[in-house]
Amino acid sequence: QVQLVESGGGLVQAGGSLRLSCAASGSGFNIGVMGWYRQAPGKQRELVADITSGGSTNYAESVKGRFTISRDNAKNTVYLLMDSLKAEDTAVYYCHVEGRRWLGGNYQYWGQGTQVTVSS
């Protein structure tokens, strides 16, 4: 079982910054890709950014150049630094991890979500 604890959401003015963190805990698994998704009211959940265990990153076009994803493999933690925030970045942000269990089989887990609100 993998537990995910997210932190760092909140209210910020447009142009400001926030940093989200997501720590994974548990045993019996290897973590592969860690990422962040978001879901705005009335919209589908979408990928914001993800990062492999080797450090390769992938970003949604809408956040390229403004958001930076990183991870600390020793701490099983992924971060999302969000700069130059816009009102349209307002959403619930979800941490997502996937990988393989030592006893076999793939897994994926979602965090509980953290609200990010950008006021214009």
mmCIF file of C-alpha atoms in Angstrom:
data_model
loop_
_atom_site.group_PDB
_atom_site.id
_atom_site.type_symbol
_atom_site.label_atom_id
_atom_site.label_comp_id
_atom_site.label_asym_id
_atom_site.label_seq_id
_atom_site.Cartn_x
_atom_site.Cartn_y
_atom_site.Cartn_z
ATOM 1 C CA GLN A 1 0.000 0.000 0.000
ATOM 2 C CA VAL A 2 1.227 3.463 -0.927
ATOM 3 C CA GLN A 3 0.172 6.502 1.058
ATOM 4 C CA LEU A 4 0.431 9.962 -0.469
ATOM 5 C CA VAL A 5 0.448 13.159 1.555
ATOM 6 C CA GLU A 6 0.122 16.413 -0.325
ATOM 7 C CA SER A 7 0.787 19.912 0.939
ATOM 8 C CA GLY A 8 1.329 23.437 -0.298
ATOM 9 C CA GLY A 9 -1.918 24.533 -1.874
ATOM 10 C CA GLY A 10 -3.615 27.802 -1.059
ATOM 11 C CA LEU A 11 -4.722 31.203 -2.277
ATOM 12 C CA VAL A 12 -2.338 33.408 -4.227
ATOM 13 C CA GLN A 13 -2.618 36.478 -6.397
ATOM 14 C CA ALA A 14 -2.056 36.276 -10.118
ATOM 15 C CA GLY A 15 1.643 36.440 -10.872
ATOM 16 C CA GLY A 16 2.536 34.811 -7.591
ATOM 17 C CA SER A 17 4.089 31.456 -6.786
ATOM 18 C CA LEU A 18 3.248 28.314 -4.869
ATOM 19 C CA ARG A 19 5.063 25.057 -4.277
ATOM 20 C CA LEU A 20 3.252 21.772 -3.914
ATOM 21 C CA SER A 21 4.774 18.713 -2.283
ATOM 22 C CA CYS A 22 3.697 15.085 -2.289
ATOM 23 C CA ALA A 23 5.401 12.470 -0.146
ATOM 24 C CA ALA A 24 4.878 8.776 -0.789
ATOM 25 C CA SER A 25 5.268 6.253 2.001
ATOM 26 C CA GLY A 26 4.805 2.554 2.448
ATOM 27 C CA SER A 27 6.804 -0.510 1.576
ATOM 28 C CA GLY A 28 7.083 -3.203 -1.002
ATOM 29 C CA PHE A 29 7.153 -1.089 -4.091
ATOM 30 C CA ASN A 30 9.324 0.866 -6.471
ATOM 31 C CA ILE A 31 8.147 4.254 -7.612
ATOM 32 C CA GLY A 32 8.323 4.956 -11.311
ATOM 33 C CA VAL A 33 6.605 8.078 -12.561
ATOM 34 C CA MET A 34 5.433 10.763 -10.145
ATOM 35 C CA GLY A 35 3.228 13.552 -11.378
ATOM 36 C CA TRP A 36 0.654 16.225 -10.812
ATOM 37 C CA TYR A 37 -2.776 16.467 -12.360
ATOM 38 C CA ARG A 38 -5.407 19.122 -11.872
ATOM 39 C CA GLN A 39 -9.137 19.401 -12.184
ATOM 40 C CA ALA A 40 -10.998 22.675 -12.459
ATOM 41 C CA PRO A 41 -14.754 22.887 -11.826
ATOM 42 C CA GLY A 42 -16.680 21.466 -14.745
ATOM 43 C CA LYS A 43 -13.558 20.223 -16.480
ATOM 44 C CA GLN A 44 -11.813 16.892 -16.836
ATOM 45 C CA ARG A 45 -8.732 16.049 -14.849
ATOM 46 C CA GLU A 46 -5.632 16.864 -16.867
ATOM 47 C CA LEU A 47 -1.935 16.176 -16.607
ATOM 48 C CA VAL A 48 0.105 19.142 -15.434
ATOM 49 C CA ALA A 49 3.543 17.565 -15.289
ATOM 50 C CA ASP A 50 5.263 14.310 -14.499
ATOM 51 C CA ILE A 51 8.772 13.074 -13.879
ATOM 52 C CA THR A 52 10.402 9.682 -14.126
ATOM 53 C CA SER A 53 12.740 8.174 -11.563
ATOM 54 C CA GLY A 54 15.590 9.140 -13.866
ATOM 55 C CA GLY A 55 14.521 12.777 -13.944
ATOM 56 C CA SER A 56 12.893 13.034 -17.363
ATOM 57 C CA THR A 57 10.064 15.537 -17.291
ATOM 58 C CA ASN A 58 6.896 16.151 -19.235
ATOM 59 C CA TYR A 59 4.722 19.286 -19.052
ATOM 60 C CA ALA A 60 1.368 20.394 -20.309
ATOM 61 C CA GLU A 61 1.745 23.126 -22.900
ATOM 62 C CA SER A 62 -0.228 25.530 -20.747
ATOM 63 C CA VAL A 63 2.345 25.423 -17.929
ATOM 64 C CA LYS A 64 5.615 25.139 -19.819
ATOM 65 C CA GLY A 65 8.046 27.824 -18.747
ATOM 66 C CA ARG A 66 6.058 28.606 -15.596
ATOM 67 C CA PHE A 67 5.934 25.342 -13.631
ATOM 68 C CA THR A 68 8.840 23.141 -12.613
ATOM 69 C CA ILE A 69 8.495 19.567 -11.420
ATOM 70 C CA SER A 70 11.227 17.872 -9.419
ATOM 71 C CA ARG A 71 11.623 14.894 -7.140
ATOM 72 C CA ASP A 72 13.774 13.639 -4.328
ATOM 73 C CA ASN A 73 14.070 9.888 -4.800
ATOM 74 C CA ALA A 74 15.606 9.400 -1.362
ATOM 75 C CA LYS A 75 12.498 10.946 0.202
ATOM 76 C CA ASN A 76 9.993 9.570 -2.341
ATOM 77 C CA THR A 77 8.757 13.113 -2.722
ATOM 78 C CA VAL A 78 7.698 15.078 -5.767
ATOM 79 C CA TYR A 79 7.450 18.847 -5.930
ATOM 80 C CA LEU A 80 5.710 21.274 -8.234
ATOM 81 C CA LEU A 81 6.963 24.842 -8.224
ATOM 82 C CA MET A 82 4.376 27.066 -9.834
ATOM 83 C CA ASP A 83 5.462 30.553 -10.893
ATOM 84 C CA SER A 84 3.630 33.301 -12.757
ATOM 85 C CA LEU A 85 0.326 31.823 -11.707
ATOM 86 C CA LYS A 86 -2.776 32.734 -13.655
ATOM 87 C CA ALA A 87 -6.445 32.635 -12.761
ATOM 88 C CA GLU A 88 -6.860 29.705 -15.137
ATOM 89 C CA ASP A 89 -4.474 27.662 -12.994
ATOM 90 C CA THR A 90 -7.161 27.543 -10.314
ATOM 91 C CA ALA A 91 -8.015 23.897 -9.690
ATOM 92 C CA VAL A 92 -7.661 21.000 -7.322
ATOM 93 C CA TYR A 93 -4.198 19.537 -7.837
ATOM 94 C CA TYR A 94 -3.702 15.811 -7.394
ATOM 95 C CA CYS A 95 -0.486 13.930 -6.893
ATOM 96 C CA HIS A 96 -0.196 10.687 -8.870
ATOM 97 C CA VAL A 97 2.367 7.933 -8.575
ATOM 98 C CA GLU A 98 2.794 4.685 -10.426
ATOM 99 C CA GLY A 99 5.274 1.879 -10.340
ATOM 100 C CA ARG A 100 5.735 -1.794 -9.619
ATOM 101 C CA ARG A 101 5.250 -3.856 -6.489
ATOM 102 C CA TRP A 102 8.161 -6.027 -5.395
ATOM 103 C CA LEU A 103 5.861 -9.050 -5.425
ATOM 104 C CA GLY A 104 4.808 -8.211 -8.977
ATOM 105 C CA GLY A 105 2.204 -6.120 -10.672
ATOM 106 C CA ASN A 106 1.861 -2.460 -11.412
ATOM 107 C CA TYR A 107 0.084 0.078 -9.257
ATOM 108 C CA GLN A 108 -1.055 3.659 -9.340
ATOM 109 C CA TYR A 109 -2.301 5.876 -6.540
ATOM 110 C CA TRP A 110 -3.813 9.335 -6.276
ATOM 111 C CA GLY A 111 -3.366 11.878 -3.526
ATOM 112 C CA GLN A 112 -6.339 13.459 -1.799
ATOM 113 C CA GLY A 113 -5.979 16.690 -3.738
ATOM 114 C CA THR A 114 -5.015 20.196 -2.705
ATOM 115 C CA GLN A 115 -6.825 23.350 -3.741
ATOM 116 C CA VAL A 116 -4.944 26.057 -5.608
ATOM 117 C CA THR A 117 -6.820 29.308 -6.086
ATOM 118 C CA VAL A 118 -5.367 32.188 -8.078
ATOM 119 C CA SER A 119 -7.111 35.517 -7.713
ATOM 120 C CA SER A 120 -6.966 37.951 -10.603
#
